[in-house]
mmCIF file of C-alpha atoms in Angstrom:
data_model
loop_
_atom_site.group_PDB
_atom_site.id
_atom_site.type_symbol
_atom_site.label_atom_id
_atom_site.label_comp_id
_atom_site.label_asym_id
_atom_site.label_seq_id
_atom_site.Cartn_x
_atom_site.Cartn_y
_atom_site.Cartn_z
ATOM 1 C CA ARG D 1449 -16.175 -26.233 6.535
ATOM 2 C CA TYR D 1450 -14.670 -22.872 5.618
ATOM 3 C CA LEU D 1451 -14.947 -20.996 2.338
ATOM 4 C CA ASP D 1452 -11.536 -19.284 2.433
ATOM 5 C CA ARG D 1453 -9.321 -22.194 3.422
ATOM 6 C CA ARG D 1454 -6.099 -20.349 2.708
ATOM 7 C CA TYR D 1455 -7.060 -17.573 5.127
ATOM 8 C CA VAL D 1456 -7.729 -20.169 7.831
ATOM 9 C CA ILE D 1457 -4.366 -21.865 7.268
ATOM 10 C CA GLU D 1458 -2.366 -18.659 7.214
ATOM 11 C CA ASN D 1459 -4.059 -17.121 10.243
ATOM 12 C CA PHE D 1460 -4.885 -20.071 12.475
ATOM 13 C CA VAL D 1461 -2.390 -22.798 11.588
ATOM 14 C CA ARG D 1462 0.778 -20.854 10.882
ATOM 15 C CA GLY D 1463 2.459 -19.313 13.909
ATOM 16 C CA GLY D 1464 4.993 -19.961 16.639
ATOM 17 C CA GLU D 1465 7.072 -22.942 15.583
ATOM 18 C CA THR D 1466 4.585 -23.972 12.895
ATOM 19 C CA GLY D 1467 5.493 -22.888 9.391
ATOM 20 C CA VAL D 1468 3.319 -23.199 6.307
ATOM 21 C CA VAL D 1469 4.387 -23.665 2.693
ATOM 22 C CA ILE D 1470 1.632 -23.379 0.101
ATOM 23 C CA PHE D 1471 2.169 -25.004 -3.291
ATOM 24 C CA GLU D 1472 -0.326 -23.847 -5.907
ATOM 25 C CA PHE D 1473 -1.558 -25.878 -8.861
ATOM 26 C CA LEU D 1474 -3.952 -25.293 -11.733
ATOM 27 C CA PRO D 1475 -7.138 -27.382 -11.932
ATOM 28 C CA ASP D 1476 -5.418 -29.930 -14.186
ATOM 29 C CA GLY D 1477 -2.575 -30.370 -11.686
ATOM 30 C CA ALA D 1478 -0.037 -28.179 -13.486
ATOM 31 C CA TYR D 1479 2.337 -26.486 -11.035
ATOM 32 C CA TRP D 1480 1.753 -22.744 -10.608
ATOM 33 C CA GLY D 1481 3.952 -21.491 -7.757
ATOM 34 C CA VAL D 1482 4.847 -21.491 -4.069
ATOM 35 C CA SER D 1483 4.490 -19.100 -1.149
ATOM 36 C CA TYR D 1484 5.733 -19.263 2.445
ATOM 37 C CA PHE D 1485 6.855 -17.284 5.459
ATOM 38 C CA ALA D 1486 9.277 -18.839 7.915
ATOM 39 C CA GLY D 1487 10.798 -15.668 9.383
ATOM 40 C CA PRO D 1488 12.824 -12.625 8.280
ATOM 41 C CA GLY D 1489 14.642 -13.399 5.066
ATOM 42 C CA LEU D 1490 12.840 -16.709 4.699
ATOM 43 C CA ALA D 1491 9.710 -15.632 2.923
ATOM 44 C CA CYS D 1492 8.149 -15.508 -0.501
ATOM 45 C CA ALA D 1493 4.746 -13.974 -1.217
ATOM 46 C CA PHE D 1494 4.618 -15.843 -4.515
ATOM 47 C CA CYS D 1495 7.487 -17.472 -6.370
ATOM 48 C CA ARG D 1496 7.281 -19.212 -9.700
ATOM 49 C CA ASP D 1497 10.729 -20.603 -10.378
ATOM 50 C CA GLU D 1498 11.862 -21.742 -13.777
ATOM 51 C CA GLY D 1499 13.038 -25.318 -13.861
ATOM 52 C CA VAL D 1500 10.597 -26.879 -11.395
ATOM 53 C CA LYS D 1501 10.217 -30.551 -12.263
ATOM 54 C CA SER D 1502 6.655 -31.666 -11.762
ATOM 55 C CA GLU D 1503 5.056 -35.054 -12.260
ATOM 56 C CA VAL D 1504 1.940 -33.961 -10.385
ATOM 57 C CA GLY D 1505 -1.464 -34.719 -11.809
ATOM 58 C CA VAL D 1506 -5.081 -34.889 -10.737
ATOM 59 C CA THR D 1507 -6.859 -38.239 -10.642
ATOM 60 C CA GLN D 1508 -10.505 -38.161 -9.595
ATOM 61 C CA ASP D 1509 -10.454 -36.578 -6.125
ATOM 62 C CA ARG D 1510 -6.711 -36.760 -5.463
ATOM 63 C CA ILE D 1511 -3.602 -34.835 -6.454
ATOM 64 C CA LYS D 1512 -0.544 -37.048 -6.767
ATOM 65 C CA GLY D 1513 3.026 -36.945 -8.010
ATOM 66 C CA LYS D 1514 6.542 -35.722 -7.402
ATOM 67 C CA LEU D 1515 7.579 -32.075 -7.319
ATOM 68 C CA ALA D 1516 11.236 -31.044 -7.215
ATOM 69 C CA TYR D 1517 13.367 -27.941 -7.579
ATOM 70 C CA GLU D 1518 16.869 -26.922 -6.594
ATOM 71 C CA GLY D 1519 17.867 -23.275 -6.652
ATOM 72 C CA ASP D 1520 19.961 -20.692 -4.860
ATOM 73 C CA GLU D 1521 17.131 -19.356 -2.667
ATOM 74 C CA ARG D 1522 15.039 -22.491 -2.096
ATOM 75 C CA SER D 1523 14.966 -26.189 -2.841
ATOM 76 C CA PHE D 1524 12.309 -28.839 -2.419
ATOM 77 C CA ASP D 1525 11.777 -32.464 -3.303
ATOM 78 C CA ILE D 1526 8.382 -33.769 -2.256
ATOM 79 C CA THR D 1527 5.894 -36.433 -3.265
ATOM 80 C CA LEU D 1528 2.241 -35.523 -3.015
ATOM 81 C CA ASP D 1529 -0.682 -37.871 -2.495
ATOM 82 C CA ALA D 1530 -3.526 -35.865 -1.030
ATOM 83 C CA ARG D 1531 -7.287 -35.781 -1.261
ATOM 84 C CA ILE D 1532 -8.749 -32.666 -2.892
ATOM 85 C CA ALA D 1533 -11.303 -31.094 -0.597
ATOM 86 C CA PRO D 1534 -14.676 -30.858 -2.346
ATOM 87 C CA ASP D 1535 -16.214 -27.507 -3.234
ATOM 88 C CA ASP D 1536 -19.742 -28.716 -2.605
ATOM 89 C CA ARG D 1537 -21.067 -26.205 -0.102
ATOM 90 C CA GLY D 1538 -24.430 -27.874 0.220
ATOM 91 C CA GLU D 1539 -27.955 -26.565 -0.169
ATOM 92 C CA ALA D 1540 -28.443 -22.798 -0.340
ATOM 93 C CA LEU D 1541 -30.205 -21.227 2.617
ATOM 94 C CA PRO D 1542 -33.180 -18.922 1.986
ATOM 95 C CA SER D 1543 -32.455 -15.241 1.398
ATOM 96 C CA ASP D 1544 -32.951 -14.409 5.082
ATOM 97 C CA GLY D 1545 -30.556 -17.165 6.151
ATOM 98 C CA GLY D 1546 -33.233 -19.267 7.821
ATOM 99 C CA GLU D 1547 -32.739 -20.555 11.344
ATOM 100 C CA PRO D 1548 -28.887 -20.402 11.266
ATOM 101 C CA ALA D 1549 -28.993 -16.650 10.576
ATOM 102 C CA ALA D 1550 -31.692 -16.209 13.237
ATOM 103 C CA VAL D 1551 -29.396 -17.884 15.778
ATOM 104 C CA TYR D 1552 -26.527 -15.608 14.758
ATOM 105 C CA ARG D 1553 -28.778 -12.586 15.263
ATOM 106 C CA ARG D 1554 -29.665 -13.860 18.722
ATOM 107 C CA LEU D 1555 -25.960 -14.186 19.426
ATOM 108 C CA GLY D 1556 -25.518 -10.462 18.784
ATOM 109 C CA GLU D 1557 -28.413 -9.598 21.079
ATOM 110 C CA ALA D 1558 -27.080 -11.861 23.831
ATOM 111 C CA LEU D 1559 -23.553 -10.445 23.555
ATOM 112 C CA GLU D 1560 -24.832 -6.876 23.695
ATOM 113 C CA ALA D 1561 -26.892 -7.668 26.801
ATOM 114 C CA ARG D 1562 -24.150 -9.859 28.313
ATOM 115 C CA ASP D 1563 -26.879 -12.465 28.718
ATOM 116 C CA GLU D 1564 -24.780 -15.427 29.788
ATOM 117 C CA ALA D 1565 -27.759 -17.757 30.114
ATOM 118 C CA ALA D 1566 -28.710 -17.088 26.493
ATOM 119 C CA LEU D 1567 -25.118 -17.442 25.319
ATOM 120 C CA GLU D 1568 -24.926 -20.870 26.907
ATOM 121 C CA THR D 1569 -27.761 -21.976 24.611
ATOM 122 C CA ILE D 1570 -26.175 -20.401 21.496
ATOM 123 C CA PHE D 1571 -22.483 -21.340 21.754
ATOM 124 C CA SER D 1572 -21.351 -24.765 20.543
ATOM 125 C CA GLN D 1573 -19.869 -27.253 22.978
ATOM 126 C CA GLY D 1574 -16.381 -26.330 21.841
ATOM 127 C CA LEU D 1575 -16.960 -22.625 22.501
ATOM 128 C CA LEU D 1576 -18.562 -23.372 25.865
ATOM 129 C CA GLU D 1577 -15.490 -25.333 26.866
ATOM 130 C CA GLY D 1578 -13.239 -22.459 25.809
ATOM 131 C CA TRP D 1579 -15.387 -19.993 27.736
ATOM 132 C CA THR D 1580 -15.299 -22.215 30.836
ATOM 133 C CA GLU D 1581 -11.512 -22.444 30.661
ATOM 134 C CA ALA D 1582 -11.296 -18.661 30.317
ATOM 135 C CA ARG D 1583 -13.528 -18.108 33.339
ATOM 136 C CA GLU D 1584 -11.456 -20.492 35.416
ATOM 137 C CA VAL D 1585 -8.438 -18.199 35.000
ATOM 138 C CA GLY D 1586 -10.411 -14.975 35.389
ATOM 139 C CA GLN D 1587 -10.641 -14.241 31.657
ATOM 140 C CA GLY D 1588 -14.331 -14.925 31.069
ATOM 141 C CA ASP D 1589 -15.181 -11.270 30.418
ATOM 142 C CA ARG D 1590 -12.273 -10.977 28.008
ATOM 143 C CA PHE D 1591 -13.515 -14.027 26.117
ATOM 144 C CA LEU D 1592 -16.897 -12.373 25.579
ATOM 145 C CA GLN D 1593 -15.346 -9.010 24.771
ATOM 146 C CA MET D 1594 -13.331 -10.579 21.970
ATOM 147 C CA TRP D 1595 -16.575 -11.838 20.428
ATOM 148 C CA ILE D 1596 -18.144 -8.402 20.836
ATOM 149 C CA ASP D 1597 -15.163 -6.595 19.315
ATOM 150 C CA ASP D 1598 -14.755 -9.000 16.383
ATOM 151 C CA ARG D 1599 -18.391 -9.239 15.385
ATOM 152 C CA PRO D 1600 -19.281 -7.144 12.300
ATOM 153 C CA GLU D 1601 -21.738 -4.302 12.780
ATOM 154 C CA ASP D 1602 -24.692 -3.538 10.496
ATOM 155 C CA TRP D 1603 -24.078 -6.820 8.713
ATOM 156 C CA ARG D 1604 -26.047 -8.210 5.844
ATOM 157 C CA LEU D 1605 -26.184 -11.759 4.608
ATOM 158 C CA LEU D 1606 -24.582 -12.375 1.215
ATOM 159 C CA GLU D 1607 -25.064 -16.133 0.983
ATOM 160 C CA GLY D 1608 -25.534 -19.164 3.164
ATOM 161 C CA TRP D 1609 -25.425 -22.933 2.799
ATOM 162 C CA VAL D 1610 -26.200 -26.010 4.806
ATOM 163 C CA LYS D 1611 -24.778 -29.499 4.347
ATOM 164 C CA ASP D 1612 -25.496 -32.320 6.763
ATOM 165 C CA ASP D 1613 -25.254 -30.699 10.201
ATOM 166 C CA VAL D 1614 -23.050 -27.742 9.239
ATOM 167 C CA ALA D 1615 -24.222 -24.319 8.067
ATOM 168 C CA VAL D 1616 -22.030 -21.496 6.777
ATOM 169 C CA LEU D 1617 -23.084 -17.853 6.562
ATOM 170 C CA LEU D 1618 -21.169 -15.348 4.454
ATOM 171 C CA LEU D 1619 -21.711 -11.795 5.729
ATOM 172 C CA ARG D 1620 -20.566 -8.290 4.944
ATOM 173 C CA GLY D 1621 -20.567 -5.427 7.412
ATOM 174 C CA LYS D 1622 -18.337 -2.979 9.255
ATOM 175 C CA ARG D 1623 -15.962 -3.008 12.173
ATOM 176 C CA GLY D 1624 -15.480 0.616 13.087
ATOM 177 C CA SER D 1625 -14.731 2.406 9.809
ATOM 178 C CA MET D 1626 -13.449 -0.759 8.128
ATOM 179 C CA ASP D 1627 -15.474 -2.819 5.678
ATOM 180 C CA VAL D 1628 -15.251 -6.484 6.629
ATOM 181 C CA GLU D 1629 -16.443 -9.872 5.458
ATOM 182 C CA ALA D 1630 -17.248 -12.687 7.854
ATOM 183 C CA GLU D 1631 -17.770 -16.413 7.711
ATOM 184 C CA VAL D 1632 -19.893 -17.897 10.469
ATOM 185 C CA VAL D 1633 -19.951 -21.657 11.010
ATOM 186 C CA LEU D 1634 -22.850 -23.219 12.901
ATOM 187 C CA LEU D 1635 -23.375 -26.822 13.969
ATOM 188 C CA ARG D 1636 -26.729 -28.543 14.282
ATOM 189 C CA VAL D 1637 -26.990 -30.444 17.555
ATOM 190 C CA GLU D 1638 -30.250 -32.276 18.281
ATOM 191 C CA ASP D 1639 -32.125 -30.065 15.807
ATOM 192 C CA GLU D 1640 -30.764 -26.836 17.302
ATOM 193 C CA TRP D 1641 -28.183 -24.618 15.614
ATOM 194 C CA LYS D 1642 -25.139 -23.577 17.650
ATOM 195 C CA VAL D 1643 -22.542 -20.954 16.694
ATOM 196 C CA ASN D 1644 -19.183 -22.695 16.431
ATOM 197 C CA ASP D 1645 -16.828 -20.172 14.832
ATOM 198 C CA GLU D 1646 -16.609 -16.752 13.243
ATOM 199 C CA ILE D 1647 -13.815 -15.488 11.007
ATOM 200 C CA VAL D 1648 -13.742 -11.784 10.192
ATOM 201 C CA ARG D 1649 -11.365 -10.333 7.620
ATOM 202 C CA PRO D 1650 -10.986 -6.865 6.090
ATOM 203 C CA ILE D 1651 -12.205 -6.298 2.558
ATOM 204 C CA VAL D 1652 -9.336 -5.125 0.378
ATOM 205 C CA GLU D 1653 -10.590 -3.546 -2.815
ATOM 206 C CA PRO D 1654 -8.341 -3.973 -5.902
#
Protein backbone atom coordinates (compact mmCIF):
# COMPACT_ATOMS: atom_id res chain seq x y z
CA ARG A 1 0.00 0.00 0.00
CA TYR A 2 2.23 2.78 -1.31
CA LEU A 3 1.58 6.51 -1.26
CA ASP A 4 3.44 7.40 -4.48
CA ARG A 5 2.14 4.70 -6.80
CA ARG A 6 3.57 6.30 -9.92
CA TYR A 7 7.08 6.23 -8.44
CA VAL A 8 6.67 2.52 -7.68
CA ILE A 9 5.50 1.75 -11.22
CA GLU A 10 8.21 3.75 -12.92
CA ASN A 11 11.04 2.45 -10.75
CA PHE A 12 10.05 -1.11 -9.92
CA VAL A 13 7.75 -2.25 -12.73
CA ARG A 14 9.26 -0.59 -15.78
CA GLY A 15 12.57 -2.02 -16.95
CA GLY A 16 14.14 -4.63 -19.19
CA GLU A 17 11.48 -5.78 -21.63
CA THR A 18 8.66 -4.27 -19.58
CA GLY A 19 7.44 -0.91 -20.80
CA VAL A 20 4.97 1.36 -19.05
CA VAL A 21 2.51 3.82 -20.57
CA ILE A 22 0.72 6.10 -18.13
CA PHE A 23 -2.57 7.67 -19.21
CA GLU A 24 -3.67 10.52 -16.96
CA PHE A 25 -7.25 11.57 -16.27
CA LEU A 26 -8.93 14.25 -14.19
CA PRO A 27 -11.11 13.20 -11.24
CA ASP A 28 -14.23 13.26 -13.43
CA GLY A 29 -12.61 10.94 -15.99
CA ALA A 30 -11.68 13.62 -18.52
CA TYR A 31 -8.51 12.71 -20.43
CA TRP A 32 -5.46 14.78 -19.48
CA GLY A 33 -2.40 13.28 -21.20
CA VAL A 34 0.03 10.40 -21.65
CA SER A 35 3.63 9.67 -20.74
CA TYR A 36 5.93 6.75 -21.56
CA PHE A 37 9.49 5.63 -22.13
CA ALA A 38 10.17 2.66 -24.37
CA GLY A 39 13.74 3.47 -25.43
CA PRO A 40 15.68 6.18 -27.30
CA GLY A 41 13.34 8.10 -29.55
CA LEU A 42 10.31 6.36 -28.09
CA ALA A 43 9.58 8.53 -25.12
CA CYS A 44 7.32 11.31 -23.97
CA ALA A 45 7.57 12.97 -20.56
CA PHE A 46 4.06 14.33 -20.99
CA CYS A 47 2.06 14.63 -24.19
CA ARG A 48 -1.39 16.10 -24.53
CA ASP A 49 -2.39 15.61 -28.14
CA GLU A 50 -5.22 17.48 -29.77
CA GLY A 51 -7.86 15.23 -31.25
CA VAL A 52 -7.86 12.43 -28.68
CA LYS A 53 -11.28 10.79 -28.72
CA SER A 54 -12.33 9.83 -25.23
CA GLU A 55 -15.48 8.12 -24.01
CA VAL A 56 -13.91 7.49 -20.61
CA GLY A 57 -15.87 8.24 -17.48
CA VAL A 58 -15.84 7.44 -13.78
CA THR A 59 -18.61 5.31 -12.30
CA GLN A 60 -18.42 4.69 -8.57
CA ASP A 61 -15.03 3.01 -8.06
CA ARG A 62 -14.23 2.24 -11.70
CA ILE A 63 -12.92 4.11 -14.73
CA LYS A 64 -14.38 2.83 -17.98
CA GLY A 65 -14.57 3.72 -21.65
CA LYS A 66 -12.75 3.89 -24.95
CA LEU A 67 -9.75 6.10 -25.65
CA ALA A 68 -8.37 6.53 -29.17
CA TYR A 69 -5.91 8.70 -31.05
CA GLU A 70 -4.01 8.45 -34.31
CA GLY A 71 -1.10 10.77 -34.99
CA ASP A 72 2.30 10.95 -36.62
CA GLU A 73 4.29 10.21 -33.45
CA ARG A 74 1.94 7.86 -31.58
CA SER A 75 -1.38 6.09 -31.92
CA PHE A 76 -3.53 4.19 -29.47
CA ASP A 77 -6.94 2.59 -29.36
CA ILE A 78 -7.78 1.08 -25.99
CA THR A 79 -10.81 0.27 -23.88
CA LEU A 80 -10.47 0.79 -20.16
CA ASP A 81 -12.37 -0.99 -17.41
CA ALA A 82 -10.32 -0.74 -14.25
CA ARG A 83 -10.93 -0.37 -10.55
CA ILE A 84 -9.77 2.92 -9.03
CA ALA A 85 -7.49 2.24 -6.09
CA PRO A 86 -8.88 3.87 -2.94
CA ASP A 87 -7.08 6.74 -1.24
CA ASP A 88 -8.12 5.62 2.22
CA ARG A 89 -4.81 5.33 4.05
CA GLY A 90 -6.38 4.15 7.27
CA GLU A 91 -6.11 5.41 10.82
CA ALA A 92 -3.40 7.95 11.61
CA LEU A 93 -0.59 6.73 13.84
CA PRO A 94 0.36 8.79 16.91
CA SER A 95 2.93 11.55 16.44
CA ASP A 96 5.79 9.25 17.44
CA GLY A 97 4.68 6.59 14.96
CA GLY A 98 3.73 4.07 17.63
CA GLU A 99 5.00 0.51 17.45
CA PRO A 100 5.62 0.52 13.64
CA ALA A 101 8.06 3.44 13.99
CA ALA A 102 9.67 1.76 17.01
CA VAL A 103 10.30 -1.35 14.90
CA TYR A 104 11.82 0.77 12.14
CA ARG A 105 14.14 2.38 14.69
CA ARG A 106 15.19 -1.06 15.87
CA LEU A 107 15.91 -1.95 12.26
CA GLY A 108 18.43 0.89 12.07
CA GLU A 109 20.11 -0.23 15.28
CA ALA A 110 20.28 -3.84 14.09
CA LEU A 111 21.70 -2.86 10.69
CA GLU A 112 24.35 -0.66 12.28
CA ALA A 113 25.38 -3.48 14.62
CA ARG A 114 25.03 -6.14 11.90
CA ASP A 115 22.89 -8.01 14.43
CA GLU A 116 21.58 -10.79 12.22
CA ALA A 117 19.57 -12.40 15.01
CA ALA A 118 17.69 -9.15 15.57
CA LEU A 119 17.20 -8.60 11.85
CA GLU A 120 15.58 -12.01 11.55
CA THR A 121 12.89 -10.83 13.99
CA ILE A 122 12.39 -7.48 12.18
CA PHE A 123 12.35 -8.42 8.48
CA SER A 124 9.13 -9.70 6.92
CA GLN A 125 8.94 -13.21 5.53
CA GLY A 126 9.44 -11.88 2.02
CA LEU A 127 12.62 -10.02 2.99
CA LEU A 128 13.91 -13.03 4.92
CA GLU A 129 13.47 -15.16 1.83
CA GLY A 130 15.34 -12.61 -0.28
CA TRP A 131 18.13 -12.45 2.29
CA THR A 132 18.37 -16.26 2.38
CA GLU A 133 18.62 -16.41 -1.40
CA ALA A 134 21.35 -13.76 -1.33
CA ARG A 135 23.34 -15.66 1.28
CA GLU A 136 23.10 -18.85 -0.72
CA VAL A 137 25.03 -17.19 -3.56
CA GLY A 138 27.47 -15.37 -1.28
CA GLN A 139 25.67 -12.02 -1.44
CA GLY A 140 24.25 -11.86 2.08
CA ASP A 141 26.54 -9.00 3.16
CA ARG A 142 25.67 -7.07 0.02
CA PHE A 143 21.97 -7.49 0.76
CA LEU A 144 22.43 -5.90 4.19
CA GLN A 145 24.73 -3.20 2.85
CA MET A 146 22.06 -2.11 0.38
CA TRP A 147 19.67 -1.59 3.30
CA ILE A 148 22.34 0.33 5.20
CA ASP A 149 23.21 2.54 2.22
CA ASP A 150 19.59 3.26 1.26
CA ARG A 151 18.27 4.02 4.72
CA PRO A 152 17.82 7.76 5.41
CA GLU A 153 19.96 9.29 8.14
CA ASP A 154 18.70 11.65 10.86
CA TRP A 155 15.15 10.92 9.75
CA ARG A 156 12.02 12.33 11.24
CA LEU A 157 8.50 11.04 10.92
CA LEU A 158 6.14 13.21 8.88
CA GLU A 159 3.03 11.03 9.00
CA GLY A 160 2.00 7.44 9.46
CA TRP A 161 -1.11 5.33 8.99
CA VAL A 162 -2.34 1.86 9.73
CA LYS A 163 -5.10 -0.05 7.96
CA ASP A 164 -5.86 -3.68 8.72
CA ASP A 165 -2.44 -5.32 9.03
CA VAL A 166 -0.45 -2.78 6.99
CA ALA A 167 1.28 0.33 8.31
CA VAL A 168 2.96 3.04 6.23
CA LEU A 169 5.47 5.55 7.56
CA LEU A 170 6.36 8.70 5.63
CA LEU A 171 9.81 9.98 6.63
CA ARG A 172 12.17 12.77 5.70
CA GLY A 173 15.91 12.68 6.25
CA LYS A 174 19.26 12.72 4.47
CA ARG A 175 21.40 10.36 2.47
CA GLY A 176 24.82 11.93 2.42
CA SER A 177 24.26 15.57 1.44
CA MET A 178 20.96 14.81 -0.30
CA ASP A 179 17.56 15.48 1.23
CA VAL A 180 15.37 12.41 0.80
CA GLU A 181 11.87 11.21 1.55
CA ALA A 182 11.08 7.61 2.39
CA GLU A 183 8.05 5.38 2.57
CA VAL A 184 8.33 2.39 4.87
CA VAL A 185 5.77 -0.41 4.66
CA LEU A 186 5.34 -2.75 7.62
CA LEU A 187 3.16 -5.84 7.96
CA ARG A 188 1.55 -7.05 11.16
CA VAL A 189 2.10 -10.77 11.65
CA GLU A 190 0.68 -12.37 14.80
CA ASP A 191 0.56 -8.99 16.55
CA GLU A 192 4.17 -8.15 15.66
CA TRP A 193 5.19 -5.54 13.10
CA LYS A 194 7.70 -6.56 10.42
CA VAL A 195 9.49 -4.26 7.97
CA ASN A 196 8.46 -5.29 4.46
CA ASP A 197 9.74 -2.54 2.16
CA GLU A 198 11.41 0.84 2.05
CA ILE A 199 11.38 3.27 -0.87
CA VAL A 200 13.73 6.24 -0.72
CA ARG A 201 13.58 9.06 -3.25
CA PRO A 202 15.35 12.42 -3.51
CA ILE A 203 13.41 15.56 -2.68
CA VAL A 204 13.36 17.88 -5.68
CA GLU A 205 12.40 21.39 -4.68
CA PRO A 206 10.47 23.42 -7.31
